[in-house]
Short mmCIF file of C-alpha atoms in Angstrom, two decimals:
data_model
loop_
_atom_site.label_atom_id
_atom_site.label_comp_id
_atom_site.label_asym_id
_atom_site.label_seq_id
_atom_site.Cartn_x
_atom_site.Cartn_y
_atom_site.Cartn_z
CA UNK A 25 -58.23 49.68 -53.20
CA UNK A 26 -56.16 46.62 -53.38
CA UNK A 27 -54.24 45.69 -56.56
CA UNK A 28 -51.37 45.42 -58.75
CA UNK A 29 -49.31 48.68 -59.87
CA UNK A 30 -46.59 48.39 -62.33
CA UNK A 31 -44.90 51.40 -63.64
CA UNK A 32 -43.84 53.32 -65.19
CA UNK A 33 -46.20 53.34 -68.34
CA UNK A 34 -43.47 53.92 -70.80
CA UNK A 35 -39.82 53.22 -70.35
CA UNK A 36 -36.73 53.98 -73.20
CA UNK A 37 -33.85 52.57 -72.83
CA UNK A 38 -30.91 53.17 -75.00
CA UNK A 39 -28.97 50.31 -76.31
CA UNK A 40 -26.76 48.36 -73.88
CA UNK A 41 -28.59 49.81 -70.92
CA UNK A 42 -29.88 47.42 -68.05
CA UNK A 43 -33.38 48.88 -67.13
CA UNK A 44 -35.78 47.42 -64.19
CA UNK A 45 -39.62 47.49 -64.49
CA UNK A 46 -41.21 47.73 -60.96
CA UNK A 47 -44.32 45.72 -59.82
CA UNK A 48 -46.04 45.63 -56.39
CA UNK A 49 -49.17 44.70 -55.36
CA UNK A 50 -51.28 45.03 -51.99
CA UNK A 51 -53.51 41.63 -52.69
CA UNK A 52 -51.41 39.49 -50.32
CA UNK A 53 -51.00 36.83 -53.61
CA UNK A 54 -47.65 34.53 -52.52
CA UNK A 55 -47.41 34.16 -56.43
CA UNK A 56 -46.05 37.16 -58.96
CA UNK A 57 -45.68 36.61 -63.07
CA UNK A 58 -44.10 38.15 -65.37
CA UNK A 59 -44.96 38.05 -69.32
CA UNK A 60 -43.97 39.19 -72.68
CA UNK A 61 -46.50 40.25 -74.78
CA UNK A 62 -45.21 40.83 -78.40
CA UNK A 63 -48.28 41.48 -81.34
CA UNK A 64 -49.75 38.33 -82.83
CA UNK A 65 -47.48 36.10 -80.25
CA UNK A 66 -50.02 36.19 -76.90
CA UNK A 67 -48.02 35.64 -73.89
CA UNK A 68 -44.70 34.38 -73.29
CA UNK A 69 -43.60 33.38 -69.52
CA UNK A 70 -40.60 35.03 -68.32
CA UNK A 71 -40.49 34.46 -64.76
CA UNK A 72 -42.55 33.55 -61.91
CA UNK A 73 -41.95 33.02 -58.09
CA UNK A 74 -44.49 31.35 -55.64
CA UNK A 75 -42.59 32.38 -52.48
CA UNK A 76 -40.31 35.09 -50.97
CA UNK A 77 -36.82 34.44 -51.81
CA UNK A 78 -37.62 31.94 -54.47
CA UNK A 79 -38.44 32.12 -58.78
CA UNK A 80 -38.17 29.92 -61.20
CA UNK A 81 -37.36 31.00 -65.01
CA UNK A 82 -40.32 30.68 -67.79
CA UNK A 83 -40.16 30.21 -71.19
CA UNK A 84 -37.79 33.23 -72.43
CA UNK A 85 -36.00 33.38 -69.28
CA UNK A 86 -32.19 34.40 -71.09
CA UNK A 87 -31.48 38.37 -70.77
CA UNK A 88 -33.80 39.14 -67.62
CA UNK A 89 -33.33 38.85 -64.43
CA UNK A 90 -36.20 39.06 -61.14
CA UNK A 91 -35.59 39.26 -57.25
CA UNK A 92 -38.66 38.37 -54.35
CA UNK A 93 -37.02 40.00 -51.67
CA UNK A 94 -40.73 40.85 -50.15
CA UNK A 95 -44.07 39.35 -50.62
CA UNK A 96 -45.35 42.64 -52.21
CA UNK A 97 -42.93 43.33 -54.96
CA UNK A 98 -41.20 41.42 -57.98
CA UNK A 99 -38.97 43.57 -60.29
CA UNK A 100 -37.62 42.76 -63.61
CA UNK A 101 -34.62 43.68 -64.67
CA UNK A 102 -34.20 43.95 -68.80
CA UNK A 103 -30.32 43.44 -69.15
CA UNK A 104 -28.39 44.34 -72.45
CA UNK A 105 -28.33 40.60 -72.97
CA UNK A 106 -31.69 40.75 -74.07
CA UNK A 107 -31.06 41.17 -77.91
CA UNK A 108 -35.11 42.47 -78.61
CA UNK A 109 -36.39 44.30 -75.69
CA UNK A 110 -38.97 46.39 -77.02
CA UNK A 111 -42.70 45.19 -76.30
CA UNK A 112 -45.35 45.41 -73.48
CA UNK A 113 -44.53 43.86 -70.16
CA UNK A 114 -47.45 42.62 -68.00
CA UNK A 115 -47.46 41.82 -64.32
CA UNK A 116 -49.80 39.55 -62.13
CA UNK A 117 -50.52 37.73 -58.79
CA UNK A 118 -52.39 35.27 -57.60
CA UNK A 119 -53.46 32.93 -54.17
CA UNK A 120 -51.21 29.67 -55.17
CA UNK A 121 -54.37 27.24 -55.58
CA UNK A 122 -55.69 25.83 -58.70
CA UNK A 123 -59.15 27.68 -58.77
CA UNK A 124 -57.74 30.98 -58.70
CA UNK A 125 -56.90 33.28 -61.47
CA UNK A 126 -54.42 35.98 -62.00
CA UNK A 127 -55.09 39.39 -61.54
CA UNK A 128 -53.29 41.57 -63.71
CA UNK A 129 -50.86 45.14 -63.81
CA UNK A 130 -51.47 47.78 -66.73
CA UNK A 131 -48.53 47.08 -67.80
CA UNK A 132 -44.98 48.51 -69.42
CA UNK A 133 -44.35 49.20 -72.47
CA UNK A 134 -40.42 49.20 -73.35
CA UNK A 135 -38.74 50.55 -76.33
CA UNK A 136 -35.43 50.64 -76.73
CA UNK A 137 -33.80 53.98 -78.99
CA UNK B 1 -48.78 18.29 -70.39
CA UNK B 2 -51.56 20.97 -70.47
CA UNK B 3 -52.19 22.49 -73.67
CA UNK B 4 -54.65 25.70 -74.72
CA UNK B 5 -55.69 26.32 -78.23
CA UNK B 6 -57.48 29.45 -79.97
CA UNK B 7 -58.23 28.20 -83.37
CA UNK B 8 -59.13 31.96 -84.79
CA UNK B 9 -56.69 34.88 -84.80
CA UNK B 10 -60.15 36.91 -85.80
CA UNK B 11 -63.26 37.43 -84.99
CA UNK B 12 -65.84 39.79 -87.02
CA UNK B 13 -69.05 40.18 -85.76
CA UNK B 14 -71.62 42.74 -86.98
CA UNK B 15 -72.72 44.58 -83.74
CA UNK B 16 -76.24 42.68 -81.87
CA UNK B 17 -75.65 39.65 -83.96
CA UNK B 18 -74.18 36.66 -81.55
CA UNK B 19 -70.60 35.80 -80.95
CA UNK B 20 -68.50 33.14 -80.26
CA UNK B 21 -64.57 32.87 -79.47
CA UNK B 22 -63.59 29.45 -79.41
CA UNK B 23 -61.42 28.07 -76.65
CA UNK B 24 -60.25 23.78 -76.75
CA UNK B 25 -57.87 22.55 -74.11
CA UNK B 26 -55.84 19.23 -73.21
CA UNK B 27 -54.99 18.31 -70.17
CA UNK B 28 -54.71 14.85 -68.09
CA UNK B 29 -56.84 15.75 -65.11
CA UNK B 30 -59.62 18.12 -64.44
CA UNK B 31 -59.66 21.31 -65.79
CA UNK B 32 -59.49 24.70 -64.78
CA UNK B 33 -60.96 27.02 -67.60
CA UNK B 34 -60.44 31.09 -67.39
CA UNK B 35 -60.94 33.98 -69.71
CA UNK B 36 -59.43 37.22 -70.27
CA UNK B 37 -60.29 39.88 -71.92
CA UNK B 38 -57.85 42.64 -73.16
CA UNK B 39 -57.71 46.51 -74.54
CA UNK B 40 -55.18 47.86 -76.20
CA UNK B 41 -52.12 48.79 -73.82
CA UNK B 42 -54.15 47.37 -71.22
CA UNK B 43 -53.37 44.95 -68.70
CA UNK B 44 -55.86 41.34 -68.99
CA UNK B 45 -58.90 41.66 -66.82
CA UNK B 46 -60.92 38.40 -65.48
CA UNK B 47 -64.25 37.84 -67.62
CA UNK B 48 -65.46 34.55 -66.23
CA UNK B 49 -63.82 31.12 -64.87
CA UNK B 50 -64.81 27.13 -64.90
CA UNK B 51 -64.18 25.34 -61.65
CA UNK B 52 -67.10 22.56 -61.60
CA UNK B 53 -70.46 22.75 -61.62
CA UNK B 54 -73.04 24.10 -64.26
CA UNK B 55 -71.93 23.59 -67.42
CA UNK B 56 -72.94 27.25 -68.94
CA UNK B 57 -70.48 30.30 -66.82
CA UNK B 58 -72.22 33.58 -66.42
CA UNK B 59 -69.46 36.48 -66.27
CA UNK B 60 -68.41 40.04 -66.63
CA UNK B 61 -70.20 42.01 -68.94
CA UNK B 62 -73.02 40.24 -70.47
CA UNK B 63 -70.21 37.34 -71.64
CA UNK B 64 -70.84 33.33 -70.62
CA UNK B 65 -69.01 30.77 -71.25
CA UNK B 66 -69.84 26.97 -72.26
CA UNK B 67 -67.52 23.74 -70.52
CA UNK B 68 -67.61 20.79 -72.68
CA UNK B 69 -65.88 17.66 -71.42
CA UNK B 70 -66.09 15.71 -74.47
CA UNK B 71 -65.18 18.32 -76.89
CA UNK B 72 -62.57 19.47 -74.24
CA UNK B 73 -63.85 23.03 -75.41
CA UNK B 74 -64.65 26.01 -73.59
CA UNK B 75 -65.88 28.48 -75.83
CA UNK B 76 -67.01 32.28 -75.09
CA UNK B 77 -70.19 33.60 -76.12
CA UNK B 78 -72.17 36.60 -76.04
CA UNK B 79 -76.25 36.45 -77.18
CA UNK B 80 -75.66 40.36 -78.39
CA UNK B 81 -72.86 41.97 -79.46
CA UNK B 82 -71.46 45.49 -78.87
CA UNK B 83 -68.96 47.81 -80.64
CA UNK B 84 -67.20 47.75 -77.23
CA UNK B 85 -67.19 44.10 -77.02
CA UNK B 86 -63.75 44.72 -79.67
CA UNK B 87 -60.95 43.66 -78.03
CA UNK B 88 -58.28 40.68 -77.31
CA UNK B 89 -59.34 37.62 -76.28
CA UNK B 90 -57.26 34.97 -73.64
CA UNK B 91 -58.45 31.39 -73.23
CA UNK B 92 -56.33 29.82 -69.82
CA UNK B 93 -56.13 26.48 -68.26
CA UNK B 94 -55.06 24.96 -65.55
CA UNK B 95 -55.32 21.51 -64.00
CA UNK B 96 -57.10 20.50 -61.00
CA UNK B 97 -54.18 19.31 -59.07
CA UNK B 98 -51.36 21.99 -60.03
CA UNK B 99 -51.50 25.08 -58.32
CA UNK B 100 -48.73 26.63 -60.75
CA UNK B 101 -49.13 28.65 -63.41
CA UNK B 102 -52.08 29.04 -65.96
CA UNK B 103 -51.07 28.29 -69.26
CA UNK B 104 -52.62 30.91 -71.78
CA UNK B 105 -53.87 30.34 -75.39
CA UNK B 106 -52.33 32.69 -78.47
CA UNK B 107 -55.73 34.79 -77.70
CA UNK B 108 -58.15 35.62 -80.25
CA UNK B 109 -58.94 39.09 -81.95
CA UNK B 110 -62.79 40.35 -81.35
CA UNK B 111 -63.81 43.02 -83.94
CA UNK B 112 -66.90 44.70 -83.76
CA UNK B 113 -68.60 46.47 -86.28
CA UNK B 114 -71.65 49.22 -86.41
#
């Protein structure tokens, strides 16, 4: 079954603590998102990279940090700069074309304790 | 630049009565219209999408979907409703020419009721 896995579920992190929230997917998508998703505010772009070895910073880029070392995976790493971690973190891919939508992860759900 | 707007943080529907989440964009070019649908602690899954054509979008579900060019709306309907129908509710666009990102609208709470 092809898709898009993040994990884990549920992460903790303790004050001060960098933590990284893993996505891959087996689609073949060239483009991976990442998104914020805090209640009543929809979602906010964090970063997003069309290519291998190449991302470009969203809207609430300051305190993470992503790499695209391979075509299948695009991690995001929550850094203690980040003064409000805790919400849900969503995933997704997509072909780079204007007809195509994203397909999404199940997301992560951060809380910091 | 492109532009999505939900107009309703809420929707309440009584359950097999019609619904309707409204969806307006702005862009300069032609659009690309998309919906979402979300459950809670869910990732978004892909109810239906605009490219050209027919006017009315048939998707996922039992959900469609009406373009409007002059009322640059694209608003989500459903002839019946269903208890399970309650969730939240993502308007995208993107424009014809820009294969970047979709740009997504505050989304829209469906609630459903017996």
């Amino acid at each position: 079954d092809g898709g898009i896995t993040q994990s884990p579920k549920y992460l903790f992190r303790k004050e001060g603590q960098n933590v990284t929230l893993s996505c891959e997917q087996n689609l073949n998508h060239d483009a991976m998102y990442w998104y914020r998703q805090d209640p009543g505010q929809g979602l906010r772009l964090i970063y997003y990279s069309q290519i291998v070895n190449d991302f470009q910073k969203g809207d609430i880029a300051e305190g993470y940090s992503v790499s695209r070392e391979k075509k299948e995976s695009f991690p995001l790493t929550v850094t203690s700069a980040q003064k409000n971690p805790t919400a849900f973190y969503l995933c997704a891919s997509s072909i780079v074309g204007a007809n195509y939508g994203y397909t999404f992860g199940s997301g992560t759900r951060l809380t910091v304790v | 630049a492109q532009s999505v707007a939900q107009p309703e943080d809420q929707v309440n529907v009584a359950e097999g009565n019609p619904l309707t989440v409204k969806c307006t964009y702005s862009v300069s070019g032609n659009p690309y219209l998309f919906w979402y649908v979300q459950y809670p602690n869910r990732g978004l899954q892909f109810l239906l999408k605009y490219i050209t054509g027919d006017n009315l979008v048939k998707g996922s579900y039992g959900f469609e979907a009406e373009f409007n060019k002059s009322q640059t709306s694209f608003h989500l309907k459903k002839p019946s409703a269903l208890v399970s129908d309650s969730a939240l509710y993502f308007c995208a666009v993107r424009e014809y020419n820009q294969g970047g990102k979709l740009i997504f609208g505050q989304g829209t709470e469906l609630s459903v009721k017996p």
